[in-house]
Amino acid sequence: MRPATLLVVLLPALLAAGPGPARAEDADGLPDYMQESSDLLAPPGLSPDLAAGWWNPAALPVAPRGGLSLGWRRREDLDRTWAGRAWRGHVDDFQGMLSLRWLHLGVQTRSASGRWADPPASLQADPRLSEWTLGVGGGDRDGGLGISWTWTAGDDDTLVRHRRLNLGHILRRRLLSTGLAAHWDLQNGDWLYHADLGLRPFGPRWTLFGEVLTDSDGFLDQPRAGAGVMAHVLPGLRLSARWRDGGEVLVGLGLAFGDGGRLSAAGGELDGGAQARSV
């Protein structure tokens, strides 16, 4: 079945999946891409990790094979506004992605501990969130399409994100790769677009890449960008370095064990974290 036909056939099932909309009006709608994608070796259109499917659902059908990805990330000393309230603390994320290439199911759980300037009366001391994504797609190593549906549940309604629809497209050639992804908040209409470009002017072992992100708040006035390089230093060994808006620098290491597994870790100056995967 062609990818476009597959998406048309299964789209109604995706739209019917998942629970109802988040009940809290001030819940977060869209994810923070800059914070939550920091453990990828490269932008989602180029990353070898199955976890890239959270950001571009086409990353899974273009992967060489399906598999299981397991990861952990800890983010320290964060200052942010969560559900409209000032918060400082750390977040532990546990993430899993099961991919059959044409079908994938992912879950990540989040434990947030910190200090609230004005905590909601019902908020637990250590709130936990669970986020699920279900997607389909089609393609091969040269490119593909993907669509996914994401919803969340949590200990407190004020922390539950809105449902969202995610679309992705990836095109890969020997010297050039492109990735496009769009995420729509189905409760309040907000959206986020992400695009990445990879160039291999020195051959297949070196990839220079750039990425740009824009959303309904900033659109063309305040786009965020990044750039970097990923190198296949030795068979099974990848190194990467990423620079992103705000001066954040991320470095990553990926190890592949034949066709059966891969480990990767990445961290940065402003967003410490580590992640291990088996695929």
PDB file of C-alpha atoms in Angstrom:
ATOM      1  CA  MET A   1       0.000   0.000   0.000  1.00  0.00           C
ATOM      2  CA  ARG A   2       1.352   3.405  -0.895  1.00  0.00           C
ATOM      3  CA  PRO A   3       2.122   5.813   1.990  1.00  0.00           C
ATOM      4  CA  ALA A   4      -0.499   8.371   0.925  1.00  0.00           C
ATOM      5  CA  THR A   5      -3.206   5.685   0.703  1.00  0.00           C
ATOM      6  CA  LEU A   6      -2.204   4.285   4.096  1.00  0.00           C
ATOM      7  CA  LEU A   7      -2.502   7.698   5.742  1.00  0.00           C
ATOM      8  CA  VAL A   8      -5.923   8.383   4.234  1.00  0.00           C
ATOM      9  CA  VAL A   9      -7.252   4.980   5.318  1.00  0.00           C
ATOM     10  CA  LEU A  10      -5.981   5.169   8.915  1.00  0.00           C
ATOM     11  CA  LEU A  11      -6.465   8.898   9.618  1.00  0.00           C
ATOM     12  CA  PRO A  12     -10.057   8.465  10.941  1.00  0.00           C
ATOM     13  CA  ALA A  13      -8.830   5.837  13.406  1.00  0.00           C
ATOM     14  CA  LEU A  14      -6.129   8.185  14.691  1.00  0.00           C
ATOM     15  CA  LEU A  15      -8.600  11.024  15.110  1.00  0.00           C
ATOM     16  CA  ALA A  16     -10.853   8.757  17.152  1.00  0.00           C
ATOM     17  CA  ALA A  17      -8.048   7.508  19.395  1.00  0.00           C
ATOM     18  CA  GLY A  18      -7.094   8.832  22.791  1.00  0.00           C
ATOM     19  CA  PRO A  19      -9.086  10.406  25.604  1.00  0.00           C
ATOM     20  CA  GLY A  20     -11.050  13.612  25.502  1.00  0.00           C
ATOM     21  CA  PRO A  21      -9.467  17.056  25.552  1.00  0.00           C
ATOM     22  CA  ALA A  22      -7.549  18.233  28.573  1.00  0.00           C
ATOM     23  CA  ARG A  23      -9.962  19.677  31.083  1.00  0.00           C
ATOM     24  CA  ALA A  24      -7.774  22.513  32.307  1.00  0.00           C
ATOM     25  CA  GLU A  25      -7.821  25.663  30.220  1.00  0.00           C
ATOM     26  CA  ASP A  26      -4.258  26.606  31.188  1.00  0.00           C
ATOM     27  CA  ALA A  27      -2.649  23.237  30.356  1.00  0.00           C
ATOM     28  CA  ASP A  28       0.421  23.250  28.129  1.00  0.00           C
ATOM     29  CA  GLY A  29      -0.533  22.808  24.496  1.00  0.00           C
ATOM     30  CA  LEU A  30       2.644  22.094  22.543  1.00  0.00           C
ATOM     31  CA  PRO A  31       5.948  20.571  23.700  1.00  0.00           C
ATOM     32  CA  ASP A  32       9.117  22.597  24.170  1.00  0.00           C
ATOM     33  CA  TYR A  33      11.190  21.342  21.232  1.00  0.00           C
ATOM     34  CA  MET A  34      14.426  23.048  22.267  1.00  0.00           C
ATOM     35  CA  GLN A  35      14.371  21.440  25.717  1.00  0.00           C
ATOM     36  CA  GLU A  36      12.870  18.054  24.960  1.00  0.00           C
ATOM     37  CA  SER A  37      14.801  17.110  21.801  1.00  0.00           C
ATOM     38  CA  SER A  38      18.221  17.797  23.287  1.00  0.00           C
ATOM     39  CA  ASP A  39      19.049  14.095  23.601  1.00  0.00           C
ATOM     40  CA  LEU A  40      18.898  13.446  19.839  1.00  0.00           C
ATOM     41  CA  LEU A  41      22.215  13.240  18.005  1.00  0.00           C
ATOM     42  CA  ALA A  42      20.822  15.390  15.174  1.00  0.00           C
ATOM     43  CA  PRO A  43      17.536  17.052  14.160  1.00  0.00           C
ATOM     44  CA  PRO A  44      14.651  14.568  13.785  1.00  0.00           C
ATOM     45  CA  GLY A  45      14.832  14.407   9.980  1.00  0.00           C
ATOM     46  CA  LEU A  46      18.446  13.211  10.251  1.00  0.00           C
ATOM     47  CA  SER A  47      18.705  11.464  13.609  1.00  0.00           C
ATOM     48  CA  PRO A  48      19.320   7.693  13.651  1.00  0.00           C
ATOM     49  CA  ASP A  49      17.340   7.373  16.911  1.00  0.00           C
ATOM     50  CA  LEU A  50      13.806   5.972  16.890  1.00  0.00           C
ATOM     51  CA  ALA A  51      12.943   8.661  19.447  1.00  0.00           C
ATOM     52  CA  ALA A  52      13.038  11.155  16.563  1.00  0.00           C
ATOM     53  CA  GLY A  53       9.538   9.866  15.797  1.00  0.00           C
ATOM     54  CA  TRP A  54       8.186  12.024  18.637  1.00  0.00           C
ATOM     55  CA  TRP A  55       9.110  15.082  16.558  1.00  0.00           C
ATOM     56  CA  ASN A  56       8.765  13.829  13.000  1.00  0.00           C
ATOM     57  CA  PRO A  57       6.568  10.726  12.565  1.00  0.00           C
ATOM     58  CA  ALA A  58       8.168  10.105   9.158  1.00  0.00           C
ATOM     59  CA  ALA A  59      11.462   9.252  10.911  1.00  0.00           C
ATOM     60  CA  LEU A  60      10.177   5.760  11.710  1.00  0.00           C
ATOM     61  CA  PRO A  61       9.072   4.492   8.270  1.00  0.00           C
ATOM     62  CA  VAL A  62      12.355   5.711   6.715  1.00  0.00           C
ATOM     63  CA  ALA A  63      14.451   3.917   9.354  1.00  0.00           C
ATOM     64  CA  PRO A  64      16.265   0.769   8.126  1.00  0.00           C
ATOM     65  CA  ARG A  65      14.238  -1.382  10.531  1.00  0.00           C
ATOM     66  CA  GLY A  66      11.756  -1.212  13.361  1.00  0.00           C
ATOM     67  CA  GLY A  67      12.635  -1.855  16.965  1.00  0.00           C
ATOM     68  CA  LEU A  68      12.312  -0.735  20.555  1.00  0.00           C
ATOM     69  CA  SER A  69      13.839   2.475  21.893  1.00  0.00           C
ATOM     70  CA  LEU A  70      14.184   3.059  25.639  1.00  0.00           C
ATOM     71  CA  GLY A  71      15.531   6.275  27.103  1.00  0.00           C
ATOM     72  CA  TRP A  72      15.965   8.397  30.188  1.00  0.00           C
ATOM     73  CA  ARG A  73      16.607  12.102  30.510  1.00  0.00           C
ATOM     74  CA  ARG A  74      17.121  14.327  33.553  1.00  0.00           C
ATOM     75  CA  ARG A  75      16.939  18.067  33.246  1.00  0.00           C
ATOM     76  CA  GLU A  76      18.385  20.038  36.160  1.00  0.00           C
ATOM     77  CA  ASP A  77      17.778  23.496  37.598  1.00  0.00           C
ATOM     78  CA  LEU A  78      15.032  24.553  35.230  1.00  0.00           C
ATOM     79  CA  ASP A  79      13.318  27.903  35.510  1.00  0.00           C
ATOM     80  CA  ARG A  80      10.075  27.994  33.588  1.00  0.00           C
ATOM     81  CA  THR A  81       6.392  28.727  33.671  1.00  0.00           C
ATOM     82  CA  TRP A  82       4.360  25.566  33.867  1.00  0.00           C
ATOM     83  CA  ALA A  83       0.596  25.762  33.492  1.00  0.00           C
ATOM     84  CA  GLY A  84       0.832  29.521  33.995  1.00  0.00           C
ATOM     85  CA  ARG A  85       2.754  29.305  37.281  1.00  0.00           C
ATOM     86  CA  ALA A  86       6.406  29.975  38.105  1.00  0.00           C
ATOM     87  CA  TRP A  87       8.353  26.804  38.831  1.00  0.00           C
ATOM     88  CA  ARG A  88      11.970  25.822  39.480  1.00  0.00           C
ATOM     89  CA  GLY A  89      13.307  22.312  39.820  1.00  0.00           C
ATOM     90  CA  HIS A  90      14.213  19.217  37.808  1.00  0.00           C
ATOM     91  CA  VAL A  91      12.406  16.788  35.516  1.00  0.00           C
ATOM     92  CA  ASP A  92      13.021  13.063  35.042  1.00  0.00           C
ATOM     93  CA  ASP A  93      11.727  11.688  31.736  1.00  0.00           C
ATOM     94  CA  PHE A  94      11.444   8.009  30.867  1.00  0.00           C
ATOM     95  CA  GLN A  95      10.684   7.293  27.250  1.00  0.00           C
ATOM     96  CA  GLY A  96       9.868   4.296  25.089  1.00  0.00           C
ATOM     97  CA  MET A  97       9.082   3.897  21.381  1.00  0.00           C
ATOM     98  CA  LEU A  98       7.992   0.660  19.711  1.00  0.00           C
ATOM     99  CA  SER A  99       8.230   0.826  15.927  1.00  0.00           C
ATOM    100  CA  LEU A 100       7.113  -1.591  13.225  1.00  0.00           C
ATOM    101  CA  ARG A 101       8.126   1.119  10.712  1.00  0.00           C
ATOM    102  CA  TRP A 102       4.604   1.528   9.273  1.00  0.00           C
ATOM    103  CA  LEU A 103       3.045   1.614  12.767  1.00  0.00           C
ATOM    104  CA  HIS A 104       4.473   2.974  16.014  1.00  0.00           C
ATOM    105  CA  LEU A 105       3.419   3.453  19.617  1.00  0.00           C
ATOM    106  CA  GLY A 106       5.332   5.621  22.072  1.00  0.00           C
ATOM    107  CA  VAL A 107       5.001   6.545  25.736  1.00  0.00           C
ATOM    108  CA  GLN A 108       6.959   8.833  27.995  1.00  0.00           C
ATOM    109  CA  THR A 109       6.431   9.459  31.690  1.00  0.00           C
ATOM    110  CA  ARG A 110       7.586  12.590  33.421  1.00  0.00           C
ATOM    111  CA  SER A 111       8.203  13.228  37.093  1.00  0.00           C
ATOM    112  CA  ALA A 112       8.541  16.908  37.997  1.00  0.00           C
ATOM    113  CA  SER A 113       9.900  17.965  41.376  1.00  0.00           C
ATOM    114  CA  GLY A 114      10.555  21.568  42.279  1.00  0.00           C
ATOM    115  CA  ARG A 115       9.446  24.725  43.999  1.00  0.00           C
ATOM    116  CA  TRP A 116       6.277  26.514  42.917  1.00  0.00           C
ATOM    117  CA  ALA A 117       5.824  30.224  43.485  1.00  0.00           C
ATOM    118  CA  ASP A 118       2.037  29.797  43.455  1.00  0.00           C
ATOM    119  CA  PRO A 119       1.223  26.076  43.438  1.00  0.00           C
ATOM    120  CA  PRO A 120      -2.293  24.919  42.530  1.00  0.00           C
ATOM    121  CA  ALA A 121      -4.180  23.747  45.613  1.00  0.00           C
ATOM    122  CA  SER A 122      -4.705  20.266  44.140  1.00  0.00           C
ATOM    123  CA  LEU A 123      -1.117  19.736  42.938  1.00  0.00           C
ATOM    124  CA  GLN A 124       0.683  16.712  44.332  1.00  0.00           C
ATOM    125  CA  ALA A 125       4.201  17.085  45.691  1.00  0.00           C
ATOM    126  CA  ASP A 126       5.685  14.973  42.884  1.00  0.00           C
ATOM    127  CA  PRO A 127       3.291  15.131  39.924  1.00  0.00           C
ATOM    128  CA  ARG A 128       3.663  12.577  37.140  1.00  0.00           C
ATOM    129  CA  LEU A 129       2.580  12.864  33.539  1.00  0.00           C
ATOM    130  CA  SER A 130       2.208  10.176  30.887  1.00  0.00           C
ATOM    131  CA  GLU A 131       2.248  11.109  27.214  1.00  0.00           C
ATOM    132  CA  TRP A 132       1.256   8.680  24.461  1.00  0.00           C
ATOM    133  CA  THR A 133       1.659   8.818  20.706  1.00  0.00           C
ATOM    134  CA  LEU A 134       0.204   6.498  18.057  1.00  0.00           C
ATOM    135  CA  GLY A 135       1.242   6.875  14.432  1.00  0.00           C
ATOM    136  CA  VAL A 136       1.317   5.338  10.988  1.00  0.00           C
ATOM    137  CA  GLY A 137       3.416   6.019   7.933  1.00  0.00           C
ATOM    138  CA  GLY A 138       5.056   4.632   4.857  1.00  0.00           C
ATOM    139  CA  GLY A 139       8.271   4.972   2.928  1.00  0.00           C
ATOM    140  CA  ASP A 140      11.784   3.629   2.586  1.00  0.00           C
ATOM    141  CA  ARG A 141      15.359   4.868   3.068  1.00  0.00           C
ATOM    142  CA  ASP A 142      14.851   7.459   0.328  1.00  0.00           C
ATOM    143  CA  GLY A 143      11.959   9.177   2.107  1.00  0.00           C
ATOM    144  CA  GLY A 144       8.508   8.819   3.561  1.00  0.00           C
ATOM    145  CA  LEU A 145       5.427  10.301   5.202  1.00  0.00           C
ATOM    146  CA  GLY A 146       4.060   9.916   8.708  1.00  0.00           C
ATOM    147  CA  ILE A 147       1.151  11.027  10.859  1.00  0.00           C
ATOM    148  CA  SER A 148       0.620  10.574  14.584  1.00  0.00           C
ATOM    149  CA  TRP A 149      -1.818  11.422  17.349  1.00  0.00           C
ATOM    150  CA  THR A 150      -0.552  12.442  20.797  1.00  0.00           C
ATOM    151  CA  TRP A 151      -2.420  12.742  24.081  1.00  0.00           C
ATOM    152  CA  THR A 152      -1.514  12.897  27.777  1.00  0.00           C
ATOM    153  CA  ALA A 153      -2.792  11.998  31.217  1.00  0.00           C
ATOM    154  CA  GLY A 154      -1.466  13.094  34.585  1.00  0.00           C
ATOM    155  CA  ASP A 155      -1.899  13.378  38.327  1.00  0.00           C
ATOM    156  CA  ASP A 156      -3.176  16.934  38.018  1.00  0.00           C
ATOM    157  CA  ASP A 157      -5.376  18.354  35.268  1.00  0.00           C
ATOM    158  CA  THR A 158      -3.425  21.624  35.172  1.00  0.00           C
ATOM    159  CA  LEU A 159      -0.328  19.749  33.939  1.00  0.00           C
ATOM    160  CA  VAL A 160      -1.986  17.674  31.206  1.00  0.00           C
ATOM    161  CA  ARG A 161      -1.087  18.758  27.688  1.00  0.00           C
ATOM    162  CA  HIS A 162      -3.653  19.173  24.954  1.00  0.00           C
ATOM    163  CA  ARG A 163      -4.206  16.571  22.272  1.00  0.00           C
ATOM    164  CA  ARG A 164      -2.255  17.239  19.104  1.00  0.00           C
ATOM    165  CA  LEU A 165      -1.911  16.008  15.549  1.00  0.00           C
ATOM    166  CA  ASN A 166       1.581  15.579  14.075  1.00  0.00           C
ATOM    167  CA  LEU A 167       2.513  15.345  10.391  1.00  0.00           C
ATOM    168  CA  GLY A 168       5.956  14.652   8.956  1.00  0.00           C
ATOM    169  CA  HIS A 169       7.810  14.242   5.678  1.00  0.00           C
ATOM    170  CA  ILE A 170      11.430  13.227   5.079  1.00  0.00           C
ATOM    171  CA  LEU A 171      13.418  13.138   1.839  1.00  0.00           C
ATOM    172  CA  ARG A 172      16.890  11.574   1.768  1.00  0.00           C
ATOM    173  CA  ARG A 173      19.419  11.581  -1.041  1.00  0.00           C
ATOM    174  CA  ARG A 174      23.138  10.814  -1.031  1.00  0.00           C
ATOM    175  CA  LEU A 175      24.231  14.456  -0.649  1.00  0.00           C
ATOM    176  CA  LEU A 176      21.041  16.047   0.707  1.00  0.00           C
ATOM    177  CA  SER A 177      18.348  15.326   3.289  1.00  0.00           C
ATOM    178  CA  THR A 178      15.312  17.372   4.287  1.00  0.00           C
ATOM    179  CA  GLY A 179      12.752  16.988   7.040  1.00  0.00           C
ATOM    180  CA  LEU A 180       9.485  18.847   7.614  1.00  0.00           C
ATOM    181  CA  ALA A 181       7.134  18.431  10.566  1.00  0.00           C
ATOM    182  CA  ALA A 182       3.977  20.195  11.751  1.00  0.00           C
ATOM    183  CA  HIS A 183       2.248  19.878  15.127  1.00  0.00           C
ATOM    184  CA  TRP A 184      -1.258  21.227  15.794  1.00  0.00           C
ATOM    185  CA  ASP A 185      -2.850  21.750  19.189  1.00  0.00           C
ATOM    186  CA  LEU A 186      -6.407  20.569  18.582  1.00  0.00           C
ATOM    187  CA  GLN A 187      -7.848  22.385  21.586  1.00  0.00           C
ATOM    188  CA  ASN A 188      -6.723  25.987  21.074  1.00  0.00           C
ATOM    189  CA  GLY A 189      -5.434  25.946  17.476  1.00  0.00           C
ATOM    190  CA  ASP A 190      -1.761  26.691  18.233  1.00  0.00           C
ATOM    191  CA  TRP A 191       0.793  25.166  15.905  1.00  0.00           C
ATOM    192  CA  LEU A 192       4.525  24.490  15.602  1.00  0.00           C
ATOM    193  CA  TYR A 193       6.538  23.946  12.403  1.00  0.00           C
ATOM    194  CA  HIS A 194      10.020  22.450  12.240  1.00  0.00           C
ATOM    195  CA  ALA A 195      12.322  22.058   9.232  1.00  0.00           C
ATOM    196  CA  ASP A 196      15.811  20.604   8.996  1.00  0.00           C
ATOM    197  CA  LEU A 197      18.345  20.329   6.200  1.00  0.00           C
ATOM    198  CA  GLY A 198      21.364  18.037   5.990  1.00  0.00           C
ATOM    199  CA  LEU A 199      24.272  18.322   3.535  1.00  0.00           C
ATOM    200  CA  ARG A 200      27.069  15.826   2.877  1.00  0.00           C
ATOM    201  CA  PRO A 201      29.615  17.710   0.767  1.00  0.00           C
ATOM    202  CA  PHE A 202      32.500  15.565   2.040  1.00  0.00           C
ATOM    203  CA  GLY A 203      30.837  12.184   1.528  1.00  0.00           C
ATOM    204  CA  PRO A 204      28.345  10.064   3.506  1.00  0.00           C
ATOM    205  CA  ARG A 205      30.331  10.007   6.758  1.00  0.00           C
ATOM    206  CA  TRP A 206      29.994  13.750   7.461  1.00  0.00           C
ATOM    207  CA  THR A 207      26.648  15.528   7.713  1.00  0.00           C
ATOM    208  CA  LEU A 208      26.368  19.283   8.173  1.00  0.00           C
ATOM    209  CA  PHE A 209      22.887  20.283   9.267  1.00  0.00           C
ATOM    210  CA  GLY A 210      20.705  23.223  10.116  1.00  0.00           C
ATOM    211  CA  GLU A 211      17.226  23.520  11.569  1.00  0.00           C
ATOM    212  CA  VAL A 212      14.596  26.194  12.082  1.00  0.00           C
ATOM    213  CA  LEU A 213      11.563  26.212  14.352  1.00  0.00           C
ATOM    214  CA  THR A 214       8.609  28.574  14.356  1.00  0.00           C
ATOM    215  CA  ASP A 215       5.257  28.577  16.108  1.00  0.00           C
ATOM    216  CA  SER A 216       2.039  30.523  16.297  1.00  0.00           C
ATOM    217  CA  ASP A 217       3.504  32.892  18.906  1.00  0.00           C
ATOM    218  CA  GLY A 218       6.521  34.050  16.927  1.00  0.00           C
ATOM    219  CA  PHE A 219       5.982  32.832  13.331  1.00  0.00           C
ATOM    220  CA  LEU A 220       8.412  34.705  11.046  1.00  0.00           C
ATOM    221  CA  ASP A 221       9.206  37.408  13.618  1.00  0.00           C
ATOM    222  CA  GLN A 222      10.895  35.113  16.157  1.00  0.00           C
ATOM    223  CA  PRO A 223      12.062  31.871  14.519  1.00  0.00           C
ATOM    224  CA  ARG A 224      14.569  29.765  16.438  1.00  0.00           C
ATOM    225  CA  ALA A 225      17.438  28.102  14.642  1.00  0.00           C
ATOM    226  CA  GLY A 226      20.271  25.656  15.120  1.00  0.00           C
ATOM    227  CA  ALA A 227      23.173  24.087  13.273  1.00  0.00           C
ATOM    228  CA  GLY A 228      25.741  21.369  13.757  1.00  0.00           C
ATOM    229  CA  VAL A 229      27.625  18.373  12.445  1.00  0.00           C
ATOM    230  CA  MET A 230      27.332  14.602  12.808  1.00  0.00           C
ATOM    231  CA  ALA A 231      30.250  12.350  11.884  1.00  0.00           C
ATOM    232  CA  HIS A 232      30.499   8.578  11.386  1.00  0.00           C
ATOM    233  CA  VAL A 233      33.998   8.418  12.818  1.00  0.00           C
ATOM    234  CA  LEU A 234      34.278   4.620  12.735  1.00  0.00           C
ATOM    235  CA  PRO A 235      31.870   1.832  11.805  1.00  0.00           C
ATOM    236  CA  GLY A 236      29.208   1.913  14.518  1.00  0.00           C
ATOM    237  CA  LEU A 237      30.488   5.144  16.108  1.00  0.00           C
ATOM    238  CA  ARG A 238      28.797   8.528  15.635  1.00  0.00           C
ATOM    239  CA  LEU A 239      29.769  11.845  17.183  1.00  0.00           C
ATOM    240  CA  SER A 240      27.687  15.003  16.971  1.00  0.00           C
ATOM    241  CA  ALA A 241      27.793  18.636  18.025  1.00  0.00           C
ATOM    242  CA  ARG A 242      24.779  20.954  17.910  1.00  0.00           C
ATOM    243  CA  TRP A 243      24.485  24.683  18.430  1.00  0.00           C
ATOM    244  CA  ARG A 244      21.097  26.260  19.010  1.00  0.00           C
ATOM    245  CA  ASP A 245      19.553  29.655  19.617  1.00  0.00           C
ATOM    246  CA  GLY A 246      20.445  31.121  22.981  1.00  0.00           C
ATOM    247  CA  GLY A 247      24.009  29.809  22.890  1.00  0.00           C
ATOM    248  CA  GLU A 248      23.227  26.233  23.921  1.00  0.00           C
ATOM    249  CA  VAL A 249      25.811  23.692  22.771  1.00  0.00           C
ATOM    250  CA  LEU A 250      24.958  19.975  22.730  1.00  0.00           C
ATOM    251  CA  VAL A 251      27.378  17.108  22.203  1.00  0.00           C
ATOM    252  CA  GLY A 252      26.388  13.512  21.533  1.00  0.00           C
ATOM    253  CA  LEU A 253      27.847  10.038  21.174  1.00  0.00           C
ATOM    254  CA  GLY A 254      26.186   7.074  19.466  1.00  0.00           C
ATOM    255  CA  LEU A 255      27.328   3.449  19.413  1.00  0.00           C
ATOM    256  CA  ALA A 256      25.805   0.770  17.196  1.00  0.00           C
ATOM    257  CA  PHE A 257      26.263  -2.941  17.836  1.00  0.00           C
ATOM    258  CA  GLY A 258      25.822  -4.654  14.486  1.00  0.00           C
ATOM    259  CA  ASP A 259      22.160  -4.792  13.496  1.00  0.00           C
ATOM    260  CA  GLY A 260      20.904  -5.489  16.979  1.00  0.00           C
ATOM    261  CA  GLY A 261      21.337  -2.434  19.173  1.00  0.00           C
ATOM    262  CA  ARG A 262      22.470   1.123  19.698  1.00  0.00           C
ATOM    263  CA  LEU A 263      23.369   3.315  22.643  1.00  0.00           C
ATOM    264  CA  SER A 264      23.401   7.093  22.515  1.00  0.00           C
ATOM    265  CA  ALA A 265      23.970   9.894  24.979  1.00  0.00           C
ATOM    266  CA  ALA A 266      23.767  13.651  24.625  1.00  0.00           C
ATOM    267  CA  GLY A 267      23.968  16.674  26.900  1.00  0.00           C
ATOM    268  CA  GLY A 268      24.443  20.391  26.873  1.00  0.00           C
ATOM    269  CA  GLU A 269      25.592  23.387  28.857  1.00  0.00           C
ATOM    270  CA  LEU A 270      22.110  24.676  29.529  1.00  0.00           C
ATOM    271  CA  ASP A 271      20.133  21.426  29.516  1.00  0.00           C
ATOM    272  CA  GLY A 272      22.007  18.551  31.078  1.00  0.00           C
ATOM    273  CA  GLY A 273      20.782  15.095  30.199  1.00  0.00           C
ATOM    274  CA  ALA A 274      21.687  11.586  29.238  1.00  0.00           C
ATOM    275  CA  GLN A 275      19.882   8.892  27.361  1.00  0.00           C
ATOM    276  CA  ALA A 276      20.508   5.243  26.517  1.00  0.00           C
ATOM    277  CA  ARG A 277      18.636   3.338  23.813  1.00  0.00           C
ATOM    278  CA  SER A 278      18.244  -0.210  22.559  1.00  0.00           C
ATOM    279  CA  VAL A 279      16.783  -0.514  19.059  1.00  0.00           C
TER     280      VAL A 279
END
